[in-house]
């Protein structure tokens, strides 16, 4: 199996860049709001993405550099899957228990990624408590120009790229809203996630994501 | 003149929609928040397997709640403008949010004194007025259903 | 598994923002966009219209010009009007059109310039005019419209706007109707500018033909204020409009120091129209 990495951001920005600008640029790159980006600069290392391969990691680094910040790729070992949604310092090749000892695990630290799972559990972890249903929804429309083009495409057939994009954006936003709710409740994972699409209005797509917010360890 | 009459009717609808609609929405949200607070202790989860052993469960049953909520004319007009330019339809977001929360609350209310509702699913369907023919939906129906469980000892 | 009930502080599922502000922003953007399209179209049409050859226009017009056949009984007056047109064209207002006269049996006094060089005058008009000079002025006015290709500009712009809105909103949506009526009004007001320049052209031709400008504004003066404006067609959309045009004509006459002269009575042949419909 190829080596996997965690993408860790330690608040470093490129020399000569202005902090405010970098934060704004990062908000755009990561598609998060200003508040979340602030938390990235809390002074503590934040794990942005777990267990990605080298190519994805490099893509992250490139995007960050474009925004004016530096993120690090910390190789992770075999089965040292992130414990309890906490940040991990570069885990030295060690047993799973080490991350627990390093960082507090009672609450998800700001910037920690919420684990999403489509099954009842998060494999490898145990659910300790749950907070009920959380949901995220969004309704979006493409502008009328793309609608017209899609209308023409109907004649030829094939993928309507504009609408695929639209629904992808909607899905990401809905998922992000759902994890935002989970975070507010103090959860660090959402299990049994379900998606539902409906067309509330012609030309507009509504996407709904819902699941159970839990805390895993 | 025909044009003037049409414009006047349209303006009246939009203005009525705005004021009456916002008032109705605020009232509805207030009611939703109150009931959510009251029903806070009844969890609704999407987990399929009840987090209790079979012996602990006294009874179970299917519960559901549904609601059909409609927007006002102002929101509809605003949404048509929005669809022209693309982007987020804020007005429909609140419509769906209200409808879903209402449906969930009704489901929870139907569960009576259950301890937990598992495998909650939500179905959304647009229900149209005559605008539906032209593609402008003004109301949406949400159905929430799950299995309510009552534990033996509590 | 423990359950911890917690309340959500804010509602993430509804984006913040006041709907009124959004409405104003979007409406302003839409109006600006439509305005820009209208302006650009206006410029484009103004640029294309003069370049459209009259031969091409006549070909387009054959679609409906067959319906303009003068009814039986009016042929004599139609011929007489055609005679005037030919004379005016030959000596005073050379146009790249072959102007054709038609007489309509309507009782309302009206004159129309239609694409392809067709001028329609109504029986009501022929009955109402007081002198030959008046009729000649009216005909010359219509010739002015042709000279400036006014009919093409108005039709072209309105047509394209309606087509675009039909494409975007659906052919029979409410917006299309509203736009159609709004365009009707704006085109009406645009054509007022064209009317004035057609008046000037007509005046020029009138003076050329008779040597003086008597009778030019008579038609406008003839219709008193309390008569139903609608009955008199596009000439009389508003009474203040008439006043303005009379004043304008008089101003030009004074500036150019055109002399007064006698009014030529209209030959009876034109007035001898069959009674009744």
XYZ file of C-alpha atoms in Angstrom:
648
model
C 0.000 0.000 0.000
C 1.299 3.484 -0.813
C 2.236 5.814 2.000
C -0.607 7.960 3.164
C -0.264 11.442 4.587
C -2.123 13.822 6.823
C -2.343 17.367 5.585
C -1.420 19.553 8.530
C -1.595 23.321 8.666
C 0.437 25.065 11.308
C -0.436 28.644 10.595
C 2.590 29.365 8.441
C 2.247 31.849 5.619
C 4.633 32.669 2.834
C 7.088 35.438 3.599
C 6.026 38.779 2.238
C 2.327 37.928 2.281
C -0.189 39.874 4.320
C -2.078 37.778 6.857
C -5.502 39.224 6.106
C -5.121 38.548 2.403
C -3.954 35.004 3.012
C -6.947 34.311 5.237
C -9.300 35.594 2.572
C -7.586 33.564 -0.109
C -7.704 30.456 2.049
C -11.398 30.948 2.651
C -11.844 30.863 -1.088
C -9.586 27.857 -1.647
C -11.098 25.737 1.111
C -14.612 27.009 0.499
C -15.120 27.812 4.150
C -16.321 30.958 5.880
C -14.118 33.425 7.656
C -14.802 32.012 11.101
C -13.520 28.558 10.239
C -10.431 30.015 8.590
C -9.715 32.017 11.762
C -9.670 28.801 13.701
C -6.986 27.477 11.400
C -4.704 30.183 12.723
C -5.408 29.387 16.343
C -1.746 28.649 16.888
C -2.139 24.906 17.068
C -1.485 22.539 14.230
C -4.693 21.559 12.503
C -5.231 18.388 10.518
C -7.079 19.352 7.371
C -7.301 15.992 5.703
C -6.420 12.532 6.822
C -4.868 9.666 4.950
C -4.523 11.136 1.497
C -2.111 9.877 -1.089
C 0.917 11.790 -2.231
C -0.761 13.276 -5.295
C -3.716 14.696 -3.334
C -1.351 15.971 -0.686
C 0.671 17.820 -3.249
C -2.468 19.337 -4.686
C -3.286 20.682 -1.235
C 0.167 22.143 -0.903
C -0.138 23.794 -4.300
C -3.504 25.347 -3.461
C -2.191 26.595 -0.171
C 0.855 28.097 -1.762
C -1.369 29.849 -4.296
C -3.292 31.347 -1.370
C -0.052 32.334 0.331
C 0.181 29.717 3.064
C 2.248 26.645 3.744
C 0.829 23.311 4.738
C 2.792 20.243 5.639
C 2.381 16.614 4.653
C 2.980 14.325 7.545
C 3.260 10.696 6.597
C 1.150 8.446 8.668
C 1.783 4.894 9.433
C -0.198 1.731 8.723
C -3.179 1.715 11.011
C -2.624 4.879 12.929
C -5.995 6.245 11.854
C -6.731 9.528 13.474
C -8.080 8.956 16.920
C -11.131 10.791 18.101
C -11.160 13.587 15.580
C -8.365 15.402 17.274
C -5.337 16.928 15.750
C -2.360 14.756 15.434
C 1.160 15.845 15.611
C 3.307 13.988 13.155
C 2.802 10.574 14.633
C 6.085 8.849 14.998
C 5.680 5.266 13.861
C 3.972 4.182 17.011
C 0.981 2.428 18.314
C -2.536 3.802 17.988
C -2.560 4.834 21.614
C 0.017 7.568 21.141
C -2.309 10.160 19.546
C -4.633 9.758 22.481
C -1.902 10.575 24.859
C -0.775 13.565 22.865
C -4.001 15.497 22.474
C -7.161 15.957 24.508
C -10.023 14.070 23.112
C -13.103 15.173 24.944
C -14.203 17.857 22.471
C -13.424 18.236 18.828
C -10.806 20.921 18.583
C -11.523 23.787 16.254
C -10.684 22.946 12.705
C -10.883 19.259 13.332
C -12.575 17.465 10.553
C -15.913 15.873 11.213
C -15.908 12.261 10.156
C -18.742 11.318 7.860
C -19.983 7.815 7.461
C -22.770 6.260 5.534
C -22.979 3.225 7.786
C -23.997 2.882 11.375
C -20.541 3.265 12.785
C -17.217 4.774 12.061
C -15.086 1.733 11.443
C -12.407 1.329 14.004
C -13.995 3.662 16.518
C -16.703 3.397 19.068
C -19.634 5.719 19.384
C -19.715 7.191 22.840
C -22.663 9.556 22.727
C -25.095 10.920 20.202
C -26.807 14.229 19.757
C -29.719 13.467 17.504
C -30.459 14.400 13.929
C -28.462 16.997 12.087
C -29.199 18.174 8.607
C -27.934 20.519 5.979
C -29.810 21.731 2.951
C -29.278 24.126 0.168
C -31.221 25.302 -2.852
C -29.323 26.577 -5.827
C -29.976 27.615 -9.370
C -27.788 28.137 -12.379
C -28.147 31.355 -14.276
C -30.377 31.542 -17.298
C -27.569 31.350 -19.834
C -26.581 27.888 -18.670
C -30.249 26.916 -18.650
C -30.513 27.825 -22.304
C -27.422 25.828 -23.168
C -28.793 22.878 -21.264
C -32.007 23.245 -23.215
C -30.060 22.886 -26.425
C -28.134 19.940 -25.058
C -31.457 18.221 -24.525
C -31.693 17.861 -28.236
C -28.373 16.097 -28.562
C -28.395 14.182 -25.303
C -25.526 13.468 -22.964
C -24.315 14.878 -19.696
C -25.539 18.289 -18.703
C -22.278 19.513 -17.240
C -23.755 22.709 -15.868
C -26.330 20.861 -13.847
C -23.835 18.267 -12.664
C -21.675 21.093 -11.389
C -24.675 22.716 -9.794
C -25.602 19.593 -7.905
C -22.023 18.936 -6.880
C -21.753 22.413 -5.431
C -25.071 21.937 -3.699
C -23.997 18.628 -2.277
C -20.788 20.073 -0.899
C -22.566 22.976 0.634
C -25.286 20.813 2.158
C -22.711 18.476 3.630
C -20.782 21.398 4.997
C -23.883 22.812 6.649
C -24.646 19.459 8.192
C -21.165 19.149 9.644
C -21.451 22.712 10.888
C -24.541 21.769 12.840
C -22.760 18.698 14.168
C -19.872 20.817 15.297
C -22.190 23.165 17.108
C -23.585 20.237 19.044
C -20.142 19.098 20.042
C -19.998 16.057 17.837
C -17.014 14.873 15.904
C -18.661 12.506 13.486
C -21.912 12.116 11.608
C -23.050 8.593 10.893
C -25.728 7.110 8.724
C -25.629 10.034 6.374
C -28.308 10.132 3.721
C -28.719 12.433 0.760
C -31.899 13.435 -0.911
C -32.401 15.534 -4.014
C -35.585 17.219 -4.989
C -36.468 19.825 -7.530
C -38.330 22.482 -5.692
C -38.576 24.705 -8.682
C -37.810 24.478 -12.349
C -34.141 25.043 -12.923
C -33.301 24.921 -9.223
C -32.065 21.884 -7.347
C -32.404 21.273 -3.656
C -30.061 18.955 -1.913
C -30.588 17.681 1.559
C -28.109 15.789 3.713
C -29.014 14.375 7.099
C -27.468 12.055 9.611
C -26.932 11.414 13.283
C -24.333 13.497 15.078
C -22.209 11.401 17.371
C -19.022 11.516 19.273
C -16.602 8.756 18.542
C -13.453 7.721 20.225
C -55.050 50.547 -19.463
C -54.428 46.852 -19.305
C -50.810 47.231 -18.460
C -51.500 49.472 -15.492
C -54.089 47.090 -14.066
C -51.779 44.125 -14.396
C -48.966 46.020 -12.743
C -51.162 47.113 -9.891
C -52.389 43.593 -9.246
C -48.859 42.323 -9.333
C -47.621 44.958 -6.899
C -50.479 44.291 -4.524
C -49.683 40.585 -4.540
C -46.017 41.149 -3.946
C -46.516 43.616 -1.122
C -49.154 41.480 0.572
C -46.916 38.484 0.152
C -44.016 40.268 1.719
C -45.726 41.567 4.823
C -48.129 38.751 5.474
C -45.576 36.158 4.500
C -42.818 37.415 6.764
C -45.224 37.704 9.655
C -46.466 34.149 9.126
C -42.930 32.860 8.795
C -41.749 34.551 11.971
C -44.675 33.145 13.874
C -44.063 29.707 12.515
C -40.390 29.786 13.393
C -41.176 30.889 16.911
C -43.584 28.006 17.310
C -41.026 25.616 15.864
C -38.319 26.743 18.235
C -40.603 26.409 21.255
C -41.672 22.930 20.343
C -38.135 21.872 19.565
C -37.074 22.970 22.986
C -39.915 21.039 24.539
C -39.166 17.901 22.556
C -35.447 18.172 22.966
C -35.277 15.089 25.121
C -36.670 12.811 22.489
C -33.835 11.980 20.131
C -34.457 11.194 16.497
C -31.590 9.412 14.827
C -30.923 7.911 11.471
C -29.245 4.859 12.939
C -30.805 1.663 11.777
C -29.850 -0.507 14.708
C -31.329 0.628 17.970
C -28.549 1.341 20.423
C -30.207 -0.904 22.946
C -30.331 -4.603 23.346
C -33.534 -6.287 22.272
C -34.521 -7.116 25.844
C -34.569 -3.498 26.893
C -37.189 -2.504 24.360
C -40.807 -2.602 25.454
C -42.607 -1.549 22.343
C -41.915 -0.130 18.965
C -43.974 1.366 16.227
C -43.809 3.400 13.059
C -44.395 7.092 13.526
C -44.593 9.742 10.903
C -45.279 13.392 10.565
C -45.772 15.478 7.497
C -46.296 19.072 6.572
C -47.030 20.999 3.399
C -45.713 24.520 3.517
C -46.114 27.109 0.824
C -44.198 30.284 0.080
C -45.757 33.665 -0.394
C -45.901 35.536 -3.687
C -43.028 37.822 -2.762
C -40.718 34.872 -2.220
C -41.876 33.330 -5.468
C -41.145 36.500 -7.405
C -37.784 36.904 -5.725
C -36.937 33.311 -6.547
C -37.744 33.805 -10.222
C -35.405 36.780 -10.307
C -32.783 34.748 -8.545
C -33.119 31.864 -10.976
C -32.390 34.257 -13.790
C -29.003 35.125 -12.352
C -28.146 31.876 -10.587
C -26.921 31.327 -7.060
C -28.502 30.418 -3.793
C -32.274 30.616 -3.518
C -32.489 31.943 -0.021
C -36.242 32.123 -0.039
C -36.703 28.469 -0.787
C -34.125 27.544 1.810
C -36.311 28.905 4.568
C -39.353 27.206 3.073
C -37.683 23.806 3.163
C -36.151 24.379 6.557
C -39.530 25.184 8.041
C -41.210 22.271 6.355
C -38.634 19.769 7.543
C -38.501 20.931 11.083
C -42.269 20.980 11.229
C -42.478 17.439 9.869
C -39.905 16.195 12.371
C -41.717 17.869 15.219
C -44.987 16.302 14.226
C -43.319 12.928 14.028
C -41.859 13.372 17.472
C -45.233 14.481 18.773
C -46.823 11.383 17.296
C -44.313 9.229 19.144
C -45.868 10.135 22.445
C -43.666 9.040 25.322
C -41.194 7.010 23.340
C -37.570 7.106 24.307
C -35.969 7.276 20.922
C -36.936 7.271 17.274
C -34.594 5.315 15.059
C -34.096 5.077 11.319
C -35.641 8.428 10.635
C -36.084 9.168 6.970
C -37.288 12.302 5.287
C -38.986 12.520 1.940
C -39.471 15.793 0.150
C -41.860 16.347 -2.718
C -42.912 19.507 -4.473
C -46.629 20.055 -4.493
C -47.675 22.604 -7.030
C -50.422 25.051 -7.506
C -51.201 25.957 -11.093
C -47.784 27.519 -11.229
C -46.461 24.001 -11.269
C -47.431 23.687 -14.870
C -45.078 26.490 -15.768
C -42.445 25.085 -13.450
C -42.758 27.437 -10.529
C -43.515 25.397 -7.463
C -44.897 27.261 -4.557
C -45.303 24.588 -1.948
C -43.409 21.599 -0.721
C -44.414 18.530 1.250
C -42.082 16.847 3.719
C -42.749 13.465 5.236
C -40.679 12.287 8.186
C -41.012 8.752 9.449
C -39.148 6.457 11.794
C -39.502 3.702 14.314
C -40.264 4.859 17.823
C -38.976 2.726 20.657
C -40.110 2.646 24.224
C -37.743 1.115 26.737
C -38.840 -1.179 29.495
C -37.521 0.606 32.486
C -37.159 4.328 32.710
C -24.825 5.045 23.925
C -25.496 8.171 25.806
C -27.780 10.856 24.488
C -26.944 14.451 25.155
C -29.659 16.860 24.123
C -28.204 20.130 22.979
C -29.788 23.086 21.292
C -28.507 24.540 18.083
C -27.415 28.106 18.443
C -27.910 29.315 14.887
C -29.732 28.036 11.874
C -27.133 27.162 9.277
C -29.676 26.047 6.746
C -30.926 29.502 5.908
C -28.435 31.964 4.505
C -28.471 35.318 6.191
C -29.511 38.422 4.360
C -32.552 40.594 3.995
C -34.898 39.578 1.184
C -35.738 43.201 0.421
C -32.156 44.103 -0.227
C -31.791 41.072 -2.439
C -34.923 42.045 -4.333
C -33.649 45.542 -5.035
C -30.264 44.282 -6.037
C -31.654 41.704 -8.449
C -34.322 43.976 -9.889
C -31.773 46.714 -10.451
C -29.419 44.256 -12.126
C -32.168 42.922 -14.355
C -33.343 46.385 -15.373
C -29.791 47.432 -16.085
C -29.290 44.351 -18.232
C -32.504 44.891 -20.167
C -31.710 48.554 -20.604
C -28.281 47.712 -21.958
C -29.705 45.183 -24.391
C -32.348 47.668 -25.528
C -29.784 50.387 -26.103
C -27.453 48.112 -27.997
C -30.347 46.860 -30.074
C -31.424 50.402 -30.776
C -27.961 51.267 -32.016
C -27.744 48.106 -34.083
C -31.155 48.653 -35.647
C -30.383 52.282 -36.352
C -27.220 51.175 -38.054
C -28.802 48.382 -40.067
C -32.055 50.041 -41.108
C -30.605 52.592 -43.462
C -28.519 49.915 -45.063
C -31.410 47.611 -45.768
C -32.076 47.941 -49.432
C -35.535 49.029 -50.461
C -35.728 46.171 -52.914
C -35.207 43.709 -50.074
C -37.779 45.501 -47.979
C -40.320 45.390 -50.760
C -39.766 41.694 -51.107
C -40.381 41.191 -47.396
C -43.484 43.303 -47.616
C -45.078 41.277 -50.379
C -46.178 38.909 -47.632
C -48.889 41.253 -46.514
C -49.062 43.819 -49.274
C -51.415 41.577 -51.206
C -53.972 42.306 -48.525
C -53.735 45.986 -49.236
C -55.680 45.809 -52.410
C -57.845 48.860 -52.712
C -61.493 47.974 -52.493
C -63.793 48.386 -55.435
C -65.236 51.844 -55.657
C -62.171 53.480 -54.239
C -60.055 52.981 -57.289
C -60.684 56.464 -58.574
C -59.521 58.117 -55.383
C -56.623 55.705 -55.105
C -55.493 56.640 -58.550
C -55.782 60.308 -57.749
C -53.700 59.891 -54.610
C -51.184 57.877 -56.583
C -51.047 60.757 -59.027
C -50.106 63.141 -56.242
C -47.488 60.727 -54.938
C -45.892 60.325 -58.329
C -45.788 64.063 -58.852
C -44.263 64.716 -55.472
C -41.695 62.004 -55.963
C -40.698 63.274 -59.350
C -40.133 66.886 -58.503
C -39.677 67.277 -54.833
C -38.884 64.191 -52.821
C -36.973 61.535 -54.645
C -37.126 58.352 -52.619
C -35.598 54.990 -53.431
C -39.054 53.452 -53.135
C -41.768 52.851 -55.590
C -44.535 54.400 -53.594
C -47.943 52.844 -53.949
C -51.154 54.428 -52.776
C -54.016 52.514 -51.236
C -57.328 53.720 -49.946
C -58.920 52.093 -46.961
C -62.639 52.311 -46.423
C -62.398 53.116 -42.740
C -64.254 56.175 -41.538
C -61.474 57.207 -39.218
C -59.116 59.774 -40.596
C -55.744 58.126 -40.772
C -52.722 57.629 -42.953
C -50.149 54.865 -42.627
C -46.721 54.185 -43.989
C -46.173 50.447 -44.305
C -43.002 48.556 -45.183
C -42.399 48.176 -48.889
C -43.396 51.693 -49.890
C -47.124 51.361 -49.318
C -49.027 54.404 -48.191
C -52.564 53.842 -46.984
C -55.022 56.705 -46.569
C -58.485 56.200 -45.255
C -61.724 57.371 -46.720
C -62.332 59.274 -43.527
C -59.196 61.254 -44.174
C -60.174 62.082 -47.724
C -63.534 63.264 -46.482
C -62.083 65.427 -43.788
C -59.259 67.305 -45.463
C -60.118 70.864 -46.388
C -57.760 71.493 -49.260
C -55.343 69.858 -51.606
C -52.483 71.388 -49.695
C -53.519 69.522 -46.585
C -53.612 66.194 -48.368
C -50.278 66.848 -50.009
C -48.751 67.675 -46.642
C -50.040 64.440 -45.157
C -48.720 62.414 -48.066
C -45.400 64.193 -47.857
C -45.298 63.434 -44.130
C -45.675 59.755 -44.841
C -42.981 60.014 -47.475
C -40.797 61.450 -44.748
C -41.274 58.288 -42.728
C -40.053 56.261 -45.636
C -37.121 58.521 -46.209
C -35.947 57.964 -42.614
C -36.850 54.252 -42.623
C -38.742 54.869 -39.374
C -41.077 51.955 -39.719
C -38.178 49.568 -39.869
C -36.465 50.860 -36.761
C -39.463 50.618 -34.509
C -40.535 47.219 -35.764
C -37.028 45.789 -35.648
C -36.223 46.695 -32.089
C -39.527 45.657 -30.595
C -39.427 42.377 -32.446
C -35.971 41.432 -31.223
C -36.762 42.341 -27.627
C -39.911 40.235 -27.667
C -38.027 37.360 -29.212
C -35.340 37.458 -26.547
C -37.811 37.669 -23.731
C -39.825 34.866 -25.279
C -36.718 32.727 -25.334
C -35.813 33.458 -21.755
C -39.155 33.459 -20.028
C -41.347 31.322 -22.214
C -43.559 32.467 -25.038
C -46.740 32.989 -23.070
C -45.442 33.974 -19.680
C -46.747 37.043 -17.939
C -43.446 38.794 -18.343
C -43.686 38.564 -22.106
C -47.087 40.233 -22.148
C -45.943 43.001 -19.876
C -42.867 43.555 -21.994
C -44.966 43.654 -25.136
C -47.173 46.359 -23.761
C -44.292 48.303 -22.309
C -42.565 48.213 -25.682
C -45.759 49.427 -27.302
C -45.639 52.510 -25.164
C -41.955 53.219 -25.562
C -42.077 52.687 -29.278
C -44.970 55.112 -29.398
C -42.901 57.728 -27.682
C -39.898 57.038 -29.854
C -41.991 57.418 -32.924
C -42.954 60.912 -31.773
C -39.435 62.005 -32.524
C -39.777 60.412 -35.919
C -43.102 62.142 -36.399
C -41.503 65.509 -35.920
C -38.764 64.866 -38.440
C -41.384 63.489 -40.822
C -43.257 66.771 -40.321
C -40.171 68.674 -41.342
C -39.692 66.554 -44.427
C -43.342 67.008 -45.321
C -43.037 70.751 -44.947
C -40.042 70.823 -47.239
C -41.863 68.875 -49.929
C -44.989 70.994 -49.536
C -43.071 74.220 -50.038
C -41.266 72.693 -52.983
C -44.511 71.689 -54.630
C -46.565 74.820 -54.055
C -43.987 77.436 -53.286
C -45.627 78.201 -49.962
C -46.596 76.425 -46.784
C -50.279 77.187 -46.429
C -52.302 74.250 -45.271
C -49.497 72.445 -43.496
C -50.840 72.595 -39.981
C -54.499 72.759 -40.954
C -55.139 69.147 -40.297
C -53.877 69.363 -36.755
C -55.903 72.454 -36.087
C -58.998 70.985 -37.581
C -59.455 68.444 -34.850
C -60.693 70.143 -31.715
C -59.565 68.999 -28.353
C -62.740 67.293 -27.307
C -62.880 64.882 -30.182
C -61.977 61.339 -29.340
C -58.242 61.091 -29.941
C -58.259 57.379 -30.508
C -60.462 57.776 -33.546
C -57.848 59.720 -35.327
C -55.104 57.197 -35.164
C -51.509 57.824 -34.643
C -51.614 61.451 -35.498
C -53.518 62.348 -32.441
C -52.211 60.398 -29.559
C -52.411 63.419 -27.322
C -53.741 66.909 -27.752
C -50.641 68.575 -26.344
C -48.793 66.586 -28.966
C -50.772 68.282 -31.712
C -50.107 71.692 -30.261
C -46.444 70.934 -30.186
C -46.394 69.867 -33.789
C -48.383 72.880 -34.945
C -45.999 75.152 -33.085
C -43.009 73.353 -34.520
C -44.290 73.685 -38.071
C -45.091 77.339 -37.585
C -41.657 77.963 -36.165
C -39.994 76.463 -39.197
C -42.223 78.421 -41.554
C -41.250 81.619 -39.797
C -37.562 80.804 -39.698
C -37.468 80.068 -43.355
C -39.582 83.080 -44.175
C -41.905 81.104 -46.359
C -44.617 83.210 -47.797
C -48.253 82.546 -47.416
C -50.248 81.507 -50.407
C -53.629 80.385 -51.569
C -55.083 77.035 -50.671
C -55.927 74.834 -53.603
C -59.275 73.107 -53.207
C -59.336 69.365 -53.488
C -60.706 68.049 -56.781
C -64.121 66.548 -56.365
C -63.050 63.319 -57.912
C -61.331 62.365 -54.730
C -64.237 63.265 -52.559
C -66.744 61.435 -54.702
C -66.677 58.280 -52.746
C -69.476 55.765 -52.548
C -71.749 56.480 -49.662
C -72.234 53.951 -46.972
C -69.955 51.042 -46.280
